[in-house]
């Protein structure tokens, strides 16, 4: 792949001129597509086995608990040890988790009762989440070591675009594979995709973070990340906004319910529904990556989250497949714009020696919000129905944005 800075591609996306970043970026695109396939398969399989909204809610819980337990430790490890080496271990463990899901599904069909089968799937999902609690701080903190500061916003935008591309490809392929090969085919395919990241890590040149202030792995080092985030109001405000917006407006666990009970469509259409949000995110991410500097970043961030909530509420009201696709796409647009701005703010305001710990604190917010939100949506759906659960969450997100704009004027005025 040429790295001539004068080429159109590298003028638009300068972060790709850096070989190690480019390797990791491409490897992650393949792996994330596989992970998103697996997410769809898990929700689909739990729903098919139990038809229980509460069990769907538990998927979010078993993903969240390991994050709370291990994320702060993962952040210290990311600052104290080689981040590339950590990723090699965690990616291998997550690949093993996918293999385990495939084996359990293959052996369990017909020999396990549906509830036992579901609980084993939840257990393996929790183990994978524990590995991710160490992987994510290392991966996020590694990016600023691969590109210079002036190319960091572009790298963040490209990562967001890459993630959304994986979210389009993954769910679409999951729908096809589930229909043709069953859920075990999805798990085998996901296990294979981790090889792309592992190969990228092996091909990268040795990358070390700055070592002058490398911490020891202690309780004090873990709490230092919490103290840093609490003092940095700009970072703290974006984390709160991220957590509560995704808590109220996350309803991916309910997509199988919408497909079956509201829209009356099958697994192929379900895969398209899962991909719709990512299509909007990808289009927005590409636009942000190529447009360059964004003016009045604080206001743009707040309005994008408000649009995210409003589109979620309209999706909850919808009983039409095409309107649902459109609203999920708009959800993705709002999410992509806000993600690029939030991540850029956090990385630029954080010194490298504490970047892993900041990321681990953020991980509790940005991964905890959606996972707890899926649990909340599932429990609320059991009480008031899936559509009303989503509508309430979308409206609550819009109210949250108004509160954040009032409570944190420095975020509102940030440019």
mmCIF file of C-alpha atoms in Angstrom:
data_model
loop_
_atom_site.group_PDB
_atom_site.id
_atom_site.type_symbol
_atom_site.label_atom_id
_atom_site.label_comp_id
_atom_site.label_asym_id
_atom_site.label_seq_id
_atom_site.Cartn_x
_atom_site.Cartn_y
_atom_site.Cartn_z
ATOM 1 C CA UNK A 1 0.000 0.000 0.000
ATOM 2 C CA UNK A 2 1.663 3.290 -1.033
ATOM 3 C CA UNK A 3 2.410 5.879 1.604
ATOM 4 C CA UNK A 4 3.165 8.847 -0.648
ATOM 5 C CA UNK A 5 1.863 11.827 1.372
ATOM 6 C CA UNK A 6 1.056 13.667 -1.859
ATOM 7 C CA UNK A 7 -1.582 11.099 -2.860
ATOM 8 C CA UNK A 8 -5.229 12.065 -2.473
ATOM 9 C CA UNK A 9 -5.927 9.287 0.050
ATOM 10 C CA UNK A 10 -3.141 10.288 2.388
ATOM 11 C CA UNK A 11 -3.889 13.998 2.113
ATOM 12 C CA UNK A 12 -7.437 13.262 3.241
ATOM 13 C CA UNK A 13 -6.486 10.613 5.812
ATOM 14 C CA UNK A 14 -2.957 11.455 7.029
ATOM 15 C CA UNK A 15 -3.064 8.922 9.889
ATOM 16 C CA UNK A 16 -2.893 6.152 7.274
ATOM 17 C CA UNK A 17 0.597 7.285 6.259
ATOM 18 C CA UNK A 18 1.871 5.628 9.451
ATOM 19 C CA UNK A 19 2.530 1.939 8.814
ATOM 20 C CA UNK A 20 1.825 0.548 12.287
ATOM 21 C CA UNK A 21 -1.440 2.438 12.603
ATOM 22 C CA UNK A 22 -2.467 1.259 9.146
ATOM 23 C CA UNK A 23 -1.766 -2.386 10.029
ATOM 24 C CA UNK A 24 -3.737 -2.225 13.254
ATOM 25 C CA UNK A 25 -6.577 -0.309 11.577
ATOM 26 C CA UNK A 26 -7.011 -2.907 8.835
ATOM 27 C CA UNK A 27 -6.725 -5.851 11.228
ATOM 28 C CA UNK A 28 -9.312 -4.375 13.577
ATOM 29 C CA UNK A 29 -11.754 -3.791 10.735
ATOM 30 C CA UNK A 30 -11.827 -7.539 10.033
ATOM 31 C CA UNK A 31 -12.000 -8.498 13.700
ATOM 32 C CA UNK A 32 -14.720 -6.009 14.592
ATOM 33 C CA UNK A 33 -16.891 -7.320 11.758
ATOM 34 C CA UNK A 34 -16.556 -10.765 13.304
ATOM 35 C CA UNK A 35 -17.338 -9.507 16.802
ATOM 36 C CA UNK A 36 -20.468 -7.779 15.559
ATOM 37 C CA UNK A 37 -21.535 -10.987 13.837
ATOM 38 C CA UNK A 38 -21.156 -12.735 17.169
ATOM 39 C CA UNK A 39 -23.174 -10.077 19.016
ATOM 40 C CA UNK A 40 -26.101 -10.595 16.656
ATOM 41 C CA UNK A 41 -25.797 -14.374 16.974
ATOM 42 C CA UNK A 42 -25.823 -14.274 20.781
ATOM 43 C CA UNK A 43 -28.959 -12.120 20.973
ATOM 44 C CA UNK A 44 -30.641 -14.203 18.261
ATOM 45 C CA UNK A 45 -29.749 -17.491 19.933
ATOM 46 C CA UNK A 46 -30.849 -16.425 23.424
ATOM 47 C CA UNK A 47 -34.137 -15.139 21.999
ATOM 48 C CA UNK A 48 -34.688 -18.335 19.992
ATOM 49 C CA UNK A 49 -33.900 -20.584 22.959
ATOM 50 C CA UNK A 50 -35.947 -18.802 25.627
ATOM 51 C CA UNK A 51 -38.225 -16.131 24.078
ATOM 52 C CA UNK A 52 -37.460 -14.221 27.296
ATOM 53 C CA UNK A 53 -36.889 -10.452 27.330
ATOM 54 C CA UNK A 54 -35.320 -10.831 30.762
ATOM 55 C CA UNK A 55 -32.712 -13.249 29.406
ATOM 56 C CA UNK A 56 -31.920 -10.767 26.640
ATOM 57 C CA UNK A 57 -31.451 -8.130 29.338
ATOM 58 C CA UNK A 58 -28.979 -10.414 31.133
ATOM 59 C CA UNK A 59 -26.692 -10.346 28.082
ATOM 60 C CA UNK A 60 -26.025 -6.704 28.912
ATOM 61 C CA UNK A 61 -25.461 -7.494 32.578
ATOM 62 C CA UNK A 62 -22.921 -10.275 32.009
ATOM 63 C CA UNK A 63 -20.986 -7.945 29.698
ATOM 64 C CA UNK A 64 -21.074 -5.061 32.166
ATOM 65 C CA UNK A 65 -20.009 -6.815 35.386
ATOM 66 C CA UNK A 66 -16.540 -7.866 34.101
ATOM 67 C CA UNK A 67 -15.993 -4.312 32.870
ATOM 68 C CA UNK A 68 -16.649 -2.907 36.357
ATOM 69 C CA UNK A 69 -14.478 -5.575 37.995
ATOM 70 C CA UNK A 70 -11.504 -5.502 35.620
ATOM 71 C CA UNK A 71 -11.499 -2.190 33.694
ATOM 72 C CA UNK A 72 -9.498 -0.153 36.231
ATOM 73 C CA UNK A 73 -6.948 -2.961 36.539
ATOM 74 C CA UNK A 74 -6.804 -3.131 32.745
ATOM 75 C CA UNK A 75 -6.060 0.591 32.580
ATOM 76 C CA UNK A 76 -3.098 0.337 34.965
ATOM 77 C CA UNK A 77 -1.758 -2.674 33.077
ATOM 78 C CA UNK A 78 -2.032 -0.706 29.808
ATOM 79 C CA UNK A 79 0.084 2.084 31.309
ATOM 80 C CA UNK A 80 2.560 -0.233 33.056
ATOM 81 C CA UNK A 81 3.143 -2.880 30.368
ATOM 82 C CA UNK A 82 3.677 -3.065 26.622
ATOM 83 C CA UNK A 83 0.303 -2.312 25.041
ATOM 84 C CA UNK A 84 0.919 -4.376 21.933
ATOM 85 C CA UNK A 85 1.799 -7.431 24.026
ATOM 86 C CA UNK A 86 -1.359 -7.016 26.100
ATOM 87 C CA UNK A 87 -3.451 -6.942 22.926
ATOM 88 C CA UNK A 88 -1.828 -10.113 21.639
ATOM 89 C CA UNK A 89 -2.922 -11.954 24.787
ATOM 90 C CA UNK A 90 -6.432 -10.495 24.939
ATOM 91 C CA UNK A 91 -7.172 -11.058 21.261
ATOM 92 C CA UNK A 92 -6.092 -14.690 21.646
ATOM 93 C CA UNK A 93 -8.395 -15.113 24.654
ATOM 94 C CA UNK A 94 -11.361 -13.607 22.813
ATOM 95 C CA UNK A 95 -10.701 -15.941 19.886
ATOM 96 C CA UNK A 96 -10.807 -18.853 22.324
ATOM 97 C CA UNK A 97 -14.145 -17.548 23.645
ATOM 98 C CA UNK A 98 -15.614 -17.591 20.137
ATOM 99 C CA UNK A 99 -14.400 -21.165 19.648
ATOM 100 C CA UNK A 100 -16.047 -22.075 22.959
ATOM 101 C CA UNK A 101 -19.380 -20.632 21.827
ATOM 102 C CA UNK A 102 -19.168 -22.642 18.616
ATOM 103 C CA UNK A 103 -18.406 -25.866 20.451
ATOM 104 C CA UNK A 104 -21.189 -25.366 23.006
ATOM 105 C CA UNK A 105 -23.706 -24.602 20.274
ATOM 106 C CA UNK A 106 -22.657 -27.597 18.188
ATOM 107 C CA UNK A 107 -22.699 -30.015 21.139
ATOM 108 C CA UNK A 108 -25.616 -28.411 22.975
ATOM 109 C CA UNK A 109 -28.173 -28.530 20.175
ATOM 110 C CA UNK A 110 -30.481 -31.381 21.117
ATOM 111 C CA UNK A 111 -28.479 -32.461 24.189
ATOM 112 C CA UNK A 112 -28.967 -29.432 26.479
ATOM 113 C CA UNK A 113 -32.247 -27.942 27.597
ATOM 114 C CA UNK A 114 -32.718 -24.363 26.305
ATOM 115 C CA UNK A 115 -32.207 -22.655 29.661
ATOM 116 C CA UNK A 116 -28.992 -24.510 30.521
ATOM 117 C CA UNK A 117 -27.738 -23.815 27.009
ATOM 118 C CA UNK A 118 -28.530 -20.109 27.434
ATOM 119 C CA UNK A 119 -26.734 -19.836 30.778
ATOM 120 C CA UNK A 120 -23.576 -21.406 29.311
ATOM 121 C CA UNK A 121 -23.691 -18.863 26.462
ATOM 122 C CA UNK A 122 -24.036 -16.065 29.024
ATOM 123 C CA UNK A 123 -21.049 -17.429 30.956
ATOM 124 C CA UNK A 124 -18.815 -17.496 27.885
ATOM 125 C CA UNK A 125 -20.014 -13.996 26.973
ATOM 126 C CA UNK A 126 -18.920 -12.785 30.406
ATOM 127 C CA UNK A 127 -15.466 -14.358 30.023
ATOM 128 C CA UNK A 128 -15.027 -12.625 26.663
ATOM 129 C CA UNK A 129 -16.068 -9.331 28.253
ATOM 130 C CA UNK A 130 -13.391 -9.795 30.929
ATOM 131 C CA UNK A 131 -10.727 -10.116 28.213
ATOM 132 C CA UNK A 132 -12.134 -6.996 26.532
ATOM 133 C CA UNK A 133 -11.732 -5.095 29.811
ATOM 134 C CA UNK A 134 -7.963 -5.466 29.370
ATOM 135 C CA UNK A 135 -7.961 -5.196 25.573
ATOM 136 C CA UNK A 136 -9.773 -1.903 25.167
ATOM 137 C CA UNK A 137 -7.565 0.316 27.396
ATOM 138 C CA UNK A 138 -4.438 -1.089 25.737
ATOM 139 C CA UNK A 139 -5.852 -0.626 22.231
ATOM 140 C CA UNK A 140 -7.170 2.895 22.786
ATOM 141 C CA UNK A 141 -4.022 4.026 24.582
ATOM 142 C CA UNK A 142 -1.828 2.517 21.862
ATOM 143 C CA UNK A 143 -3.238 4.736 19.087
ATOM 144 C CA UNK A 144 -1.508 7.975 20.205
ATOM 145 C CA UNK A 145 1.784 6.027 20.185
ATOM 146 C CA UNK A 146 1.287 5.197 16.482
ATOM 147 C CA UNK A 147 0.579 8.689 15.112
ATOM 148 C CA UNK A 148 1.833 12.196 15.947
ATOM 149 C CA UNK A 149 -0.514 14.551 17.870
ATOM 150 C CA UNK A 150 -1.478 16.518 14.755
ATOM 151 C CA UNK A 151 -2.815 13.307 13.152
ATOM 152 C CA UNK A 152 -4.604 12.007 16.266
ATOM 153 C CA UNK A 153 -8.073 13.470 15.468
ATOM 154 C CA UNK A 154 -7.873 11.899 12.017
ATOM 155 C CA UNK A 155 -6.821 8.567 13.562
ATOM 156 C CA UNK A 156 -9.766 8.722 15.974
ATOM 157 C CA UNK A 157 -12.147 9.497 13.118
ATOM 158 C CA UNK A 158 -10.738 6.640 11.029
ATOM 159 C CA UNK A 159 -11.090 4.262 13.971
ATOM 160 C CA UNK A 160 -14.714 5.293 14.379
ATOM 161 C CA UNK A 161 -15.294 4.799 10.651
ATOM 162 C CA UNK A 162 -13.567 1.410 10.786
ATOM 163 C CA UNK A 163 -15.709 0.357 13.736
ATOM 164 C CA UNK A 164 -18.891 1.373 11.949
ATOM 165 C CA UNK A 165 -17.824 -0.408 8.758
ATOM 166 C CA UNK A 166 -17.377 -3.562 10.819
ATOM 167 C CA UNK A 167 -20.820 -3.018 12.320
ATOM 168 C CA UNK A 168 -22.318 -2.883 8.820
ATOM 169 C CA UNK A 169 -20.504 -5.891 7.429
ATOM 170 C CA UNK A 170 -20.798 -8.005 10.583
ATOM 171 C CA UNK A 171 -24.579 -7.917 11.189
ATOM 172 C CA UNK A 172 -25.338 -8.271 7.464
ATOM 173 C CA UNK A 173 -23.122 -11.369 7.264
ATOM 174 C CA UNK A 174 -24.572 -12.674 10.539
ATOM 175 C CA UNK A 175 -28.078 -12.648 9.108
ATOM 176 C CA UNK A 176 -26.932 -14.626 6.075
ATOM 177 C CA UNK A 177 -24.812 -17.093 8.069
ATOM 178 C CA UNK A 178 -27.539 -17.710 10.637
ATOM 179 C CA UNK A 179 -29.990 -18.410 7.851
ATOM 180 C CA UNK A 180 -27.600 -20.706 5.958
ATOM 181 C CA UNK A 181 -25.304 -22.317 8.561
ATOM 182 C CA UNK A 182 -26.903 -21.622 11.929
ATOM 183 C CA UNK A 183 -25.442 -19.606 14.797
ATOM 184 C CA UNK A 184 -22.469 -21.957 15.201
ATOM 185 C CA UNK A 185 -21.273 -20.861 11.753
ATOM 186 C CA UNK A 186 -21.142 -17.275 13.009
ATOM 187 C CA UNK A 187 -19.040 -18.270 16.023
ATOM 188 C CA UNK A 188 -16.515 -20.186 13.876
ATOM 189 C CA UNK A 189 -16.248 -17.236 11.471
ATOM 190 C CA UNK A 190 -15.677 -14.779 14.319
ATOM 191 C CA UNK A 191 -12.902 -16.948 15.761
ATOM 192 C CA UNK A 192 -11.115 -16.787 12.411
ATOM 193 C CA UNK A 193 -11.334 -12.972 12.224
ATOM 194 C CA UNK A 194 -9.194 -12.509 15.326
ATOM 195 C CA UNK A 195 -6.265 -13.813 13.294
ATOM 196 C CA UNK A 196 -6.276 -10.520 11.365
ATOM 197 C CA UNK A 197 -5.475 -8.461 14.477
ATOM 198 C CA UNK A 198 -2.971 -11.011 15.753
ATOM 199 C CA UNK A 199 -1.168 -10.916 12.381
ATOM 200 C CA UNK A 200 -1.169 -7.093 12.439
ATOM 201 C CA UNK A 201 0.341 -7.053 15.933
ATOM 202 C CA UNK A 202 3.085 -9.462 14.864
ATOM 203 C CA UNK A 203 3.921 -7.366 11.774
ATOM 204 C CA UNK A 204 4.080 -4.062 13.647
ATOM 205 C CA UNK A 205 7.433 -2.634 14.607
ATOM 206 C CA UNK A 206 8.157 -2.585 18.330
ATOM 207 C CA UNK A 207 6.084 0.181 19.879
ATOM 208 C CA UNK A 208 6.676 1.381 23.427
ATOM 209 C CA UNK A 209 4.787 4.100 25.246
ATOM 210 C CA UNK A 210 6.662 6.798 27.108
ATOM 211 C CA UNK A 211 8.325 5.197 30.132
ATOM 212 C CA UNK A 212 9.318 8.188 32.311
ATOM 213 C CA UNK A 213 6.183 7.992 34.459
ATOM 214 C CA UNK A 214 5.256 4.329 33.997
ATOM 215 C CA UNK A 215 3.254 3.278 37.100
ATOM 216 C CA UNK A 216 3.406 0.241 39.303
ATOM 217 C CA UNK A 217 0.332 -1.999 39.303
ATOM 218 C CA UNK A 218 -1.154 -0.861 42.636
ATOM 219 C CA UNK A 219 -4.460 0.306 44.090
ATOM 220 C CA UNK A 220 -3.085 3.849 44.216
ATOM 221 C CA UNK A 221 -2.259 3.718 40.504
ATOM 222 C CA UNK A 222 -5.799 2.542 39.738
ATOM 223 C CA UNK A 223 -7.436 5.308 41.743
ATOM 224 C CA UNK A 224 -5.191 7.906 40.094
ATOM 225 C CA UNK A 225 -7.154 7.422 36.877
ATOM 226 C CA UNK A 226 -10.430 8.083 38.696
ATOM 227 C CA UNK A 227 -9.036 11.205 40.334
ATOM 228 C CA UNK A 228 -7.691 12.527 37.027
ATOM 229 C CA UNK A 229 -11.044 12.101 35.277
ATOM 230 C CA UNK A 230 -12.948 13.721 38.146
ATOM 231 C CA UNK A 231 -10.664 16.783 38.073
ATOM 232 C CA UNK A 232 -10.816 17.152 34.278
ATOM 233 C CA UNK A 233 -14.354 18.516 33.861
ATOM 234 C CA UNK A 234 -14.219 18.470 30.057
ATOM 235 C CA UNK A 235 -13.400 14.751 30.078
ATOM 236 C CA UNK A 236 -15.788 14.017 32.932
ATOM 237 C CA UNK A 237 -18.711 15.777 31.220
ATOM 238 C CA UNK A 238 -18.237 13.825 27.970
ATOM 239 C CA UNK A 239 -18.131 10.539 29.901
ATOM 240 C CA UNK A 240 -21.353 11.333 31.757
ATOM 241 C CA UNK A 241 -23.045 12.347 28.518
ATOM 242 C CA UNK A 242 -21.856 9.140 26.841
ATOM 243 C CA UNK A 243 -22.977 6.892 29.689
ATOM 244 C CA UNK A 244 -26.485 8.235 30.182
ATOM 245 C CA UNK A 245 -27.223 8.700 26.477
ATOM 246 C CA UNK A 246 -26.327 5.091 25.717
ATOM 247 C CA UNK A 247 -28.041 3.890 28.906
ATOM 248 C CA UNK A 248 -31.365 5.434 27.906
ATOM 249 C CA UNK A 249 -31.168 4.955 24.126
ATOM 250 C CA UNK A 250 -29.468 1.553 23.814
ATOM 251 C CA UNK A 251 -32.008 -1.024 22.697
ATOM 252 C CA UNK A 252 -30.034 -3.411 20.501
ATOM 253 C CA UNK A 253 -31.045 -6.292 22.770
ATOM 254 C CA UNK A 254 -34.639 -5.656 21.709
ATOM 255 C CA UNK A 255 -34.015 -5.779 17.956
ATOM 256 C CA UNK A 256 -34.921 -9.495 17.750
ATOM 257 C CA UNK A 257 -38.174 -8.645 19.561
ATOM 258 C CA UNK A 258 -38.937 -5.775 17.149
ATOM 259 C CA UNK A 259 -38.150 -8.013 14.179
ATOM 260 C CA UNK A 260 -40.414 -10.807 15.400
ATOM 261 C CA UNK A 261 -43.291 -8.978 17.113
ATOM 262 C CA UNK A 262 -43.462 -5.475 15.566
ATOM 263 C CA UNK A 263 -41.996 -5.626 12.057
ATOM 264 C CA UNK A 264 -42.660 -9.360 11.411
ATOM 265 C CA UNK A 265 -39.395 -10.054 9.565
ATOM 266 C CA UNK A 266 -36.842 -12.903 9.615
ATOM 267 C CA UNK A 267 -33.113 -13.256 10.437
ATOM 268 C CA UNK A 268 -31.909 -11.712 7.161
ATOM 269 C CA UNK A 269 -33.910 -8.542 7.818
ATOM 270 C CA UNK A 270 -32.754 -8.617 11.431
ATOM 271 C CA UNK A 271 -29.145 -8.473 10.211
ATOM 272 C CA UNK A 272 -30.055 -5.449 8.070
ATOM 273 C CA UNK A 273 -31.668 -3.754 11.076
ATOM 274 C CA UNK A 274 -28.501 -4.281 13.101
ATOM 275 C CA UNK A 275 -26.431 -2.854 10.230
ATOM 276 C CA UNK A 276 -28.620 0.220 9.638
ATOM 277 C CA UNK A 277 -27.215 2.195 12.559
ATOM 278 C CA UNK A 278 -23.697 1.412 11.406
ATOM 279 C CA UNK A 279 -24.454 2.596 7.849
ATOM 280 C CA UNK A 280 -25.403 6.010 9.184
ATOM 281 C CA UNK A 281 -22.334 6.032 11.418
ATOM 282 C CA UNK A 282 -20.041 5.075 8.550
ATOM 283 C CA UNK A 283 -21.352 7.808 6.258
ATOM 284 C CA UNK A 284 -21.009 10.391 9.020
ATOM 285 C CA UNK A 285 -17.534 9.126 9.925
ATOM 286 C CA UNK A 286 -16.270 9.344 6.357
ATOM 287 C CA UNK A 287 -17.666 12.882 6.079
ATOM 288 C CA UNK A 288 -15.977 13.972 9.321
ATOM 289 C CA UNK A 289 -12.671 12.353 8.336
ATOM 290 C CA UNK A 290 -12.564 14.179 4.994
ATOM 291 C CA UNK A 291 -13.980 17.550 6.077
ATOM 292 C CA UNK A 292 -11.210 18.354 8.537
ATOM 293 C CA UNK A 293 -11.689 20.845 11.376
ATOM 294 C CA UNK A 294 -15.141 21.150 12.960
ATOM 295 C CA UNK A 295 -16.135 24.521 14.351
ATOM 296 C CA UNK A 296 -18.028 24.950 17.645
ATOM 297 C CA UNK A 297 -17.286 21.387 18.705
ATOM 298 C CA UNK A 298 -19.208 21.607 21.980
ATOM 299 C CA UNK A 299 -22.485 22.595 20.366
ATOM 300 C CA UNK A 300 -22.044 20.056 17.567
ATOM 301 C CA UNK A 301 -21.453 17.327 20.171
ATOM 302 C CA UNK A 302 -24.585 18.232 22.145
ATOM 303 C CA UNK A 303 -26.820 18.506 19.081
ATOM 304 C CA UNK A 304 -25.565 15.181 17.715
ATOM 305 C CA UNK A 305 -26.497 13.394 20.965
ATOM 306 C CA UNK A 306 -29.911 15.099 20.931
ATOM 307 C CA UNK A 307 -30.473 13.840 17.372
ATOM 308 C CA UNK A 308 -29.432 10.370 18.547
ATOM 309 C CA UNK A 309 -32.139 10.397 21.216
ATOM 310 C CA UNK A 310 -34.856 11.864 18.975
ATOM 311 C CA UNK A 311 -34.259 9.284 16.230
ATOM 312 C CA UNK A 312 -34.365 6.506 18.848
ATOM 313 C CA UNK A 313 -37.773 7.692 20.061
ATOM 314 C CA UNK A 314 -39.195 7.785 16.518
ATOM 315 C CA UNK A 315 -37.813 4.301 15.864
ATOM 316 C CA UNK A 316 -39.682 3.087 18.949
ATOM 317 C CA UNK A 317 -42.958 4.409 17.505
ATOM 318 C CA UNK A 318 -42.347 2.916 14.049
ATOM 319 C CA UNK A 319 -44.160 -0.169 12.798
ATOM 320 C CA UNK A 320 -42.754 0.119 9.276
ATOM 321 C CA UNK A 321 -39.544 -1.694 8.335
ATOM 322 C CA UNK A 322 -38.225 1.095 6.089
ATOM 323 C CA UNK A 323 -38.956 3.889 8.563
ATOM 324 C CA UNK A 324 -37.218 1.837 11.245
ATOM 325 C CA UNK A 325 -34.166 1.471 8.990
ATOM 326 C CA UNK A 326 -34.084 5.231 8.363
ATOM 327 C CA UNK A 327 -34.344 6.106 12.051
ATOM 328 C CA UNK A 328 -31.660 3.590 13.016
ATOM 329 C CA UNK A 329 -29.448 5.142 10.332
ATOM 330 C CA UNK A 330 -29.989 8.598 11.859
ATOM 331 C CA UNK A 331 -29.175 7.145 15.273
ATOM 332 C CA UNK A 332 -25.849 6.083 13.770
ATOM 333 C CA UNK A 333 -25.175 9.542 12.310
ATOM 334 C CA UNK A 334 -25.646 11.203 15.692
ATOM 335 C CA UNK A 335 -23.593 8.555 17.466
ATOM 336 C CA UNK A 336 -20.675 8.770 15.022
ATOM 337 C CA UNK A 337 -20.372 12.554 15.191
ATOM 338 C CA UNK A 338 -20.506 12.590 18.981
ATOM 339 C CA UNK A 339 -18.047 9.685 19.283
ATOM 340 C CA UNK A 340 -15.354 11.375 17.176
ATOM 341 C CA UNK A 341 -15.639 14.600 19.166
ATOM 342 C CA UNK A 342 -15.742 12.895 22.571
ATOM 343 C CA UNK A 343 -12.749 10.640 21.912
ATOM 344 C CA UNK A 344 -10.676 13.476 20.429
ATOM 345 C CA UNK A 345 -11.353 15.658 23.479
ATOM 346 C CA UNK A 346 -10.341 12.902 25.881
ATOM 347 C CA UNK A 347 -7.157 11.893 24.096
ATOM 348 C CA UNK A 348 -5.951 15.468 23.551
ATOM 349 C CA UNK A 349 -6.622 16.464 27.180
ATOM 350 C CA UNK A 350 -4.867 13.381 28.652
ATOM 351 C CA UNK A 351 -1.079 12.912 29.214
ATOM 352 C CA UNK A 352 0.318 9.676 27.795
ATOM 353 C CA UNK A 353 1.436 8.257 31.155
ATOM 354 C CA UNK A 354 -2.165 8.075 32.375
ATOM 355 C CA UNK A 355 -3.931 7.495 29.051
ATOM 356 C CA UNK A 356 -4.602 3.810 29.690
ATOM 357 C CA UNK A 357 -6.203 4.553 33.061
ATOM 358 C CA UNK A 358 -8.311 7.364 31.608
ATOM 359 C CA UNK A 359 -9.447 4.934 28.905
ATOM 360 C CA UNK A 360 -10.298 2.283 31.499
ATOM 361 C CA UNK A 361 -12.476 4.736 33.428
ATOM 362 C CA UNK A 362 -14.087 5.762 30.162
ATOM 363 C CA UNK A 363 -14.615 2.085 29.352
ATOM 364 C CA UNK A 364 -16.884 1.762 32.395
ATOM 365 C CA UNK A 365 -18.928 4.657 31.033
ATOM 366 C CA UNK A 366 -19.022 3.950 27.303
ATOM 367 C CA UNK A 367 -19.365 0.150 27.554
ATOM 368 C CA UNK A 368 -21.336 0.150 30.790
ATOM 369 C CA UNK A 369 -23.931 2.546 29.400
ATOM 370 C CA UNK A 370 -24.998 0.377 26.437
ATOM 371 C CA UNK A 371 -24.820 -2.894 28.358
ATOM 372 C CA UNK A 372 -26.805 -1.601 31.340
ATOM 373 C CA UNK A 373 -29.038 0.178 28.836
ATOM 374 C CA UNK A 374 -29.782 -3.120 27.112
ATOM 375 C CA UNK A 375 -30.636 -4.616 30.492
ATOM 376 C CA UNK A 376 -32.837 -1.628 31.378
ATOM 377 C CA UNK A 377 -34.552 -1.757 27.984
ATOM 378 C CA UNK A 378 -35.232 -5.479 28.349
ATOM 379 C CA UNK A 379 -36.665 -5.177 31.857
ATOM 380 C CA UNK A 380 -38.752 -2.129 30.940
ATOM 381 C CA UNK A 381 -39.949 -3.899 27.787
ATOM 382 C CA UNK A 382 -41.129 -6.807 29.923
ATOM 383 C CA UNK A 383 -43.262 -4.331 31.881
ATOM 384 C CA UNK A 384 -44.548 -1.879 29.245
ATOM 385 C CA UNK A 385 -43.649 -3.485 25.899
ATOM 386 C CA UNK A 386 -40.633 -3.083 23.625
ATOM 387 C CA UNK A 387 -41.847 -0.030 21.627
ATOM 388 C CA UNK A 388 -42.699 2.072 24.689
ATOM 389 C CA UNK A 389 -39.403 1.095 26.344
ATOM 390 C CA UNK A 390 -37.450 2.506 23.397
ATOM 391 C CA UNK A 391 -39.602 5.651 23.143
ATOM 392 C CA UNK A 392 -39.090 6.476 26.827
ATOM 393 C CA UNK A 393 -35.334 6.021 26.464
ATOM 394 C CA UNK A 394 -35.093 8.313 23.438
ATOM 395 C CA UNK A 395 -37.028 11.111 25.141
ATOM 396 C CA UNK A 396 -34.906 10.762 28.286
ATOM 397 C CA UNK A 397 -31.760 11.217 26.171
ATOM 398 C CA UNK A 398 -32.983 14.527 24.767
ATOM 399 C CA UNK A 399 -33.733 15.756 28.304
ATOM 400 C CA UNK A 400 -30.240 14.625 29.366
ATOM 401 C CA UNK A 401 -28.597 16.738 26.639
ATOM 402 C CA UNK A 402 -30.429 19.846 27.833
ATOM 403 C CA UNK A 403 -29.272 19.182 31.399
ATOM 404 C CA UNK A 404 -25.649 18.641 30.316
ATOM 405 C CA UNK A 405 -25.611 21.871 28.291
ATOM 406 C CA UNK A 406 -26.762 23.740 31.403
ATOM 407 C CA UNK A 407 -24.544 21.933 33.932
ATOM 408 C CA UNK A 408 -21.272 22.030 31.956
ATOM 409 C CA UNK A 409 -20.982 25.380 30.146
ATOM 410 C CA UNK A 410 -17.315 24.696 29.346
ATOM 411 C CA UNK A 411 -18.404 21.765 27.168
ATOM 412 C CA UNK A 412 -21.121 23.811 25.514
ATOM 413 C CA UNK A 413 -18.652 26.581 24.678
ATOM 414 C CA UNK A 414 -15.733 24.354 23.627
ATOM 415 C CA UNK A 415 -14.341 25.099 20.166
#
